Structure formats: C-alpha cells, structure tokens
XYZ file of C-alpha atoms in Angstrom:
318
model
C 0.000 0.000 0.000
C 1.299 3.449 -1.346
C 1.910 5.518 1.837
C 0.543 8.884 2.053
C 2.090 11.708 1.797
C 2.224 14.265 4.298
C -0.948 16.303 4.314
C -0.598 20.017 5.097
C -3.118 23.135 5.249
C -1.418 26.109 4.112
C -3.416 29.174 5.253
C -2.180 32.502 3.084
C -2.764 35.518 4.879
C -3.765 39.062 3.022
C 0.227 40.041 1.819
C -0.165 36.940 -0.684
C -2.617 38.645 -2.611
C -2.374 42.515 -2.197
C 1.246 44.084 -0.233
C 0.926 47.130 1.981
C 0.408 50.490 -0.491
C -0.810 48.854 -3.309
C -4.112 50.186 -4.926
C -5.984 46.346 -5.445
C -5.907 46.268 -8.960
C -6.184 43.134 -11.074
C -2.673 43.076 -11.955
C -1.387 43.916 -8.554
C -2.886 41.024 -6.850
C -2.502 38.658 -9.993
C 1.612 39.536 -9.628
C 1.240 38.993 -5.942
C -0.274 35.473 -6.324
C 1.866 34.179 -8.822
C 4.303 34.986 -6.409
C 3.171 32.540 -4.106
C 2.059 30.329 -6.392
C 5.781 29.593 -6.990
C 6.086 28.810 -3.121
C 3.342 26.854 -3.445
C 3.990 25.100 -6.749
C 7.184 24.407 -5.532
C 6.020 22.337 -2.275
C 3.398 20.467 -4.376
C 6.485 19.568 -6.682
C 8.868 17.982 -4.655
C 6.213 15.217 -4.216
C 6.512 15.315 -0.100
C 3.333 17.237 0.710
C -0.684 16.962 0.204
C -1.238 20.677 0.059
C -4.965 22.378 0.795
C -4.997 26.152 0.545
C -6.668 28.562 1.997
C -6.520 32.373 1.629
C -8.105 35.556 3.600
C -10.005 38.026 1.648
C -10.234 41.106 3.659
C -9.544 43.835 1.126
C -11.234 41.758 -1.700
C -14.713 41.572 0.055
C -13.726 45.330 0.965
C -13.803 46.475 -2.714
C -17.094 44.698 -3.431
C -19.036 46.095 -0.225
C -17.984 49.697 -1.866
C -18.742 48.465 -5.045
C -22.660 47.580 -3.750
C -22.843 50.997 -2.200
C -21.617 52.947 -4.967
C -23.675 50.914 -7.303
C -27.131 51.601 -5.257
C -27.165 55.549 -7.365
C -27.542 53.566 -10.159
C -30.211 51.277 -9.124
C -28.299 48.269 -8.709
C -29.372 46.213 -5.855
C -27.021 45.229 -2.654
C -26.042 41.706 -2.375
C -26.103 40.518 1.434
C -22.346 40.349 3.132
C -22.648 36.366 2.791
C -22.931 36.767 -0.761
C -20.051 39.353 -1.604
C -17.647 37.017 0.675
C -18.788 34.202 -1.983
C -18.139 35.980 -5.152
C -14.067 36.970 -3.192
C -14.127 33.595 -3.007
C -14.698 33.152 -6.297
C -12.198 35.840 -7.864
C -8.995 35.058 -5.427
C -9.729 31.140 -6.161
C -9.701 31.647 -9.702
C -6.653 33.762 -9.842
C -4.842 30.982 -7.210
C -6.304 28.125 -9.214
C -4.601 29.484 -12.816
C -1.682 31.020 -11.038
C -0.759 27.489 -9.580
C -2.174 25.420 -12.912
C 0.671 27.925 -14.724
C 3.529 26.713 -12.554
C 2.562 22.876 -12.518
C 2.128 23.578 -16.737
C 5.725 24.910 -16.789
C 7.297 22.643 -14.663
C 6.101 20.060 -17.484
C 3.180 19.110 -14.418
C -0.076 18.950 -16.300
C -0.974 16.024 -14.429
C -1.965 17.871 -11.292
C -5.006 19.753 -11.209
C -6.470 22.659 -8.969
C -10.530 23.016 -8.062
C -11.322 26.061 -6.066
C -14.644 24.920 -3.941
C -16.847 27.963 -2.843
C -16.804 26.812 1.059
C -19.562 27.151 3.215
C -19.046 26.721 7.590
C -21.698 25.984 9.490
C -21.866 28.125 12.938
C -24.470 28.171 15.817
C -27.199 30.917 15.582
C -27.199 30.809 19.205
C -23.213 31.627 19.195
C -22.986 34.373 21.908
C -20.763 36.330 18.688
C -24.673 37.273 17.182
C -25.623 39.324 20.162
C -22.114 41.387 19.830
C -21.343 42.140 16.845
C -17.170 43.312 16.966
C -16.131 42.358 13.093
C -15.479 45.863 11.635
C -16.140 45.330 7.566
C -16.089 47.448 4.923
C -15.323 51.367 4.346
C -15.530 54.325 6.862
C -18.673 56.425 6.762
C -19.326 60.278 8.199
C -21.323 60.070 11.220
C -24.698 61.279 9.659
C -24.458 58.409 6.769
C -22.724 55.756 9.187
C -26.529 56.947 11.458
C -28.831 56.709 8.144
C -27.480 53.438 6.865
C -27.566 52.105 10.605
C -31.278 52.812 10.648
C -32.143 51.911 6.784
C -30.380 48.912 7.001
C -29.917 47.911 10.697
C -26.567 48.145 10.853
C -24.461 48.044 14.144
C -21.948 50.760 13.754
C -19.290 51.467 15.716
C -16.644 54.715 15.607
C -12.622 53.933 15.110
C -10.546 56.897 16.897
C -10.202 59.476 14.284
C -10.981 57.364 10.994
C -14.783 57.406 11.212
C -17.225 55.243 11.478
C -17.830 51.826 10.408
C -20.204 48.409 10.117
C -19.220 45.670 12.700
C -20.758 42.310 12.394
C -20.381 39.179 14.391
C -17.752 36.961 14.345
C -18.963 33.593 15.200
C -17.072 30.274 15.660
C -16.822 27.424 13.023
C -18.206 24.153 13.947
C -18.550 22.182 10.773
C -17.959 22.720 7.298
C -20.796 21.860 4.627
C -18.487 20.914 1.552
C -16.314 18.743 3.665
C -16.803 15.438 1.816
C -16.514 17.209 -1.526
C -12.494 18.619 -0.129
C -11.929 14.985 1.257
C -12.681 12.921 -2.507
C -10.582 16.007 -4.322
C -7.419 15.113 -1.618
C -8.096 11.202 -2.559
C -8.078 12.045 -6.369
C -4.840 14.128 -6.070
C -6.743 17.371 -6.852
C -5.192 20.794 -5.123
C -8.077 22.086 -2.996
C -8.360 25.789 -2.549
C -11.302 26.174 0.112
C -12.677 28.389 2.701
C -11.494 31.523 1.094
C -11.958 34.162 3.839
C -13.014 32.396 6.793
C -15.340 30.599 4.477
C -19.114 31.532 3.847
C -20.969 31.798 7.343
C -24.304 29.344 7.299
C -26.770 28.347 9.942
C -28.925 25.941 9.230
C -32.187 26.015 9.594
C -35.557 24.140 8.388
C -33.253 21.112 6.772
C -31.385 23.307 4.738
C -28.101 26.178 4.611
C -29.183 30.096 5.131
C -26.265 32.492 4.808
C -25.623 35.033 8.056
C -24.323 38.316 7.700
C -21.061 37.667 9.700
C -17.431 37.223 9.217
C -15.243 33.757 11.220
C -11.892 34.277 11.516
C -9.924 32.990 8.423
C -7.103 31.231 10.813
C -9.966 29.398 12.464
C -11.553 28.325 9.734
C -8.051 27.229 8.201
C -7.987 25.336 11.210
C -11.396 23.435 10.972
C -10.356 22.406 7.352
C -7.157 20.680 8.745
C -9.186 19.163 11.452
C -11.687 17.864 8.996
C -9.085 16.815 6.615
C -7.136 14.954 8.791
C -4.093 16.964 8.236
C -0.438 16.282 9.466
C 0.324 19.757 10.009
C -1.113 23.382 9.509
C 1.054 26.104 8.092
C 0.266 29.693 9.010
C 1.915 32.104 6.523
C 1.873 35.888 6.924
C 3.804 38.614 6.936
C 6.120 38.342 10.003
C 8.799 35.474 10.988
C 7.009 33.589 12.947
C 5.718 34.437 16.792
C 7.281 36.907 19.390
C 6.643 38.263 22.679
C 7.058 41.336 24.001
C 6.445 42.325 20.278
C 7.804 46.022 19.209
C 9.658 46.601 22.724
C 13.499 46.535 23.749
C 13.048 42.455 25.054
C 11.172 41.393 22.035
C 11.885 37.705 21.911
C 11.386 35.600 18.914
C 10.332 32.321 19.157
C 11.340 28.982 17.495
C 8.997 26.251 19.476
C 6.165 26.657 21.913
C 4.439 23.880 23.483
C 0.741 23.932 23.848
C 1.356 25.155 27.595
C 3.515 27.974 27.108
C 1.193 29.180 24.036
C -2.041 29.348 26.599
C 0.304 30.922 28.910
C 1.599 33.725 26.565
C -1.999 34.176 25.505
C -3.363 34.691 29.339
C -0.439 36.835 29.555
C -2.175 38.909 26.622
C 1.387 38.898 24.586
C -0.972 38.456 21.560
C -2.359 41.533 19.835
C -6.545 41.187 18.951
C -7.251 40.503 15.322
C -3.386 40.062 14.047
C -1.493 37.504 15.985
C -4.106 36.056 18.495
C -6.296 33.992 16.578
C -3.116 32.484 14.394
C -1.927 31.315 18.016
C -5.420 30.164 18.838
C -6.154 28.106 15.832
C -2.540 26.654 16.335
C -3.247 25.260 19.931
C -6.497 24.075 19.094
C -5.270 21.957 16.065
C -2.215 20.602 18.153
C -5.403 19.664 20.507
C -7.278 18.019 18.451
C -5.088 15.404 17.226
C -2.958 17.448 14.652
C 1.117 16.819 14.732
C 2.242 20.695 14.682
C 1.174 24.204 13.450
C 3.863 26.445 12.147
C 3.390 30.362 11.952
C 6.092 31.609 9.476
C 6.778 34.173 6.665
C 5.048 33.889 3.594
C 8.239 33.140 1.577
C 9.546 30.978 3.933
C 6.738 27.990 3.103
C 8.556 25.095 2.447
C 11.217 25.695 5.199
C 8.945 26.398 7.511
C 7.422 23.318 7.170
C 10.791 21.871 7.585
C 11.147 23.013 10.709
C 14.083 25.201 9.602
C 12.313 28.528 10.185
C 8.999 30.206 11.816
C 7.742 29.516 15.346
C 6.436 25.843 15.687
C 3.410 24.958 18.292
C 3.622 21.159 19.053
C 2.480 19.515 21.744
C-alpha cells in the first residue's frame, strides 16, 4: 500500500494577494499570487506534501461592499455580506487556481489539477458572537451616513478613533464545514483544494437546509477546521512576520522557534498576543495541536517550504 504523503493546510494571509500600499488592482494582486504560487507550486512539486490552501479576503470583500454601495445611485441592488464574501471567493480562487495550474504547466506538471470549492461553515445561531457584533467590515462612513445606513439597514456601527465610522458584524465560531466530503474525494483524487477563502461563507442551518448570516469567522480558524476535517499532518500559518514573538515592538522582544501547547495558553493569558493580528493564528494553532494534529507552524510567507521543515517560523507542538 502506497503511503501517504504528508498532508498540510497552508493558510495565506492578506500580503499573498495585495502588499501594503498597493491600490488592489487586477494586476497587482494577480503579480502577488503568482508569487506565491511559486512557493506553493514548488512544495506540491517535490512530491513530499498533500497541500490544501486557503486564503483571507479582507480587502477583496472590501472592494465589493464599496462596489454595492456605490452601485445603489444607479439602481443596482445590494447583495447581502454572505454573498459578496462568496463571489471573493470566487475571484482570489480563480486567480490561485490558474496562477498554480501555470507553474505545474511549466514545470512540465499537467498532471496535477487545482478546483477552487466555494466553502460554506456551518456556525451556531445561538453563538454568543450574534448578540455582539465586533467584526469591523467594509469602508468608513461620516457620522450622519454611518446613522442613516444604521437605521435603513440595521446596521451596528461602531466609531474607530479618528478614521470614522464603520459596520461591525459578528464573528462567530466554526463548527462544521458543509463541503467537507466534496475537499476529502478532491485530496483522494490528487486534486489541489483551494477552500474556505476568507473564513469561508458563514451558514446556519435552519428548516433542513443552509441560510447564509451576515457575519465574518476568523480565516485562521476556519483554516484550522479544514485541517481538522481533513485529517491533516500539520497546519502552516503564513503571513507577513517570521514567525511568533513576545514582548512584540519593545526593547526584550523575543522571537520564538517552538512553543508547546502550555507555554502558548500561557503567553496568551499573559495577553502577549495583539486582537485581530497575531491572536487567533496562536489560537487556531493550539487548538489543532489539541485536536489530534502533529504541529502548526506560523512563518513568513516566503519561507513555506522551510517552515514546514522546521528550519524557520515559530512551531506549536504539543
């Protein structure tokens, strides 16, 4: 019996698909993911690793929000939150999926293939998350229209120090994932998943069937429920700093190469993690390590393969 090779969810975080100071065109992010592509590409290559991908999609699902608002002048309906995260899930995949079909096609690789699945996680609709909405989403409004679109639309807004103000909307946890079998028989066929694009799409369900929530789950959580439901060896964090430090930004900041699952919860009591950034990457790693999984590493985005290695980032094991 062919032994299998090691399985690994790679969760991309925002500075694989648009860098700090870039406008979000096409082009940018296209460059920006054929970038990683060739990380990618070139761990799929070596024949060692069962990759799944997933990617955030904050400034994509950014864009389309304005995009709804700016198109309701001309008449144009607004598509509910649930449905603008699907359709970034649909552009990022599709730039991902040729991106990484280019690289396998050059390498002389047209043998492996790459299916983007528009990902739906299920979450509670009693999660405590619905009744306090903290998620801010979307562009910055002057008071008066923040107040007008709060009452139109029933909005909870919230103000950020001198920026303006701005739509919150709950956060809630993952618990299952709907398309789950469908990411399981594309792994056993050798296909490259890319799934849960963004935290994934959030759905409660309700009278024997899906209904999408207006709502946002962490994307490093969700990456983490796809590992868990995948059966994954190992989850790879990738973002835009070395790996995970305490005392972050000061005169001791302290970079660190190994954490066990004890000193993590420690450094997270201790709050050492910042809200939103480095916090839930730390969180999803524990809980994976919990549930069965063999390690998570949190490393630079160009540092993929090595990372995985165990020759750079900050590993949680055990």
């Amino acid at each position: 019996m062919t032994k299998r090779k090691r399985r690994v969810v790679v969760a991309l975080g925002g500075n694989a698909i648009l860098q700090q100071g870039q406008k979000g065109t096409y082009e940018e992010q296209l460059e920006n993911v054929r970038q990683t592509a060739e990380v990618l590409g070139d761990m799929i290559l070596s024949g060692d690793y069962q990759v799944v991908i997933t990617h955030g999609n904050g400034p994509q699902v950014g864009a389309i929000l304005l995009q709804n608002t700016a198109g309701l002048a001309e008449g144009v309906p607004a598509m509910p939150m649930h449905v603008c995260g699907a359709q970034s899930q649909g552009l990022i995949g599709y730039m991902i999926q040729q991106s990484l079909g280019d690289v396998f096609r050059e390498a002389g690789r047209e043998d492996i293939p790459v299916a983007t699945i528009v990902t739906q996680l299920i979450v509670d609709k009693n999660d405590p998350a619905f009744q306090n909405p903290s998620k801010p989403v979307g562009p910055f409004y002057e008071e008066e229209e923040a107040k007008q679109l709060a009452d139109e639309r029933g909005w909870s807004i919230v103000k950020e120090a001198d920026r303006g103000w701005r739509r919150v909307v709950p956060s809630p946890e993952p618990k299952d994932i709907a398309e789950k079998e469908s990411i399981i028989k594309l792994l056993e066929a050798h296909i490259v998943p890319i799934v849960s694009g963004g935290g994934g799409i959030p759905v409660i369900k309700e009278k024997g069937g899906l209904r999408g929530v207006e709502a946002v789950i962490d994307k490093d959580l969700a990456a983490e429920k796809v590992a868990e439901v995948v059966d994954a060896d190992a989850l790879v964090i990738l973002t835009d700093v070395n790996g995970v430090a305490i005392n972050y930004g000061q005169p001791d900041e302290e970079w660190l190469e190994e954490l066990t699952l004890e000193e993590a919860e420690k450094h997270m009591r201790d709050d050492q993690f910042a809200e939103g950034s480095m916090k839930p990457k730390v969180t999803a790693a524990v809980r994976f390590v919990k549930s069965g999984g063999e390690e998570t590493v949190i490393a630079s985005l160009g540092e993929a393969e090595k990372a995985i290695k165990g020759e750079t980032g900050t590993k949680i094991i055990e």
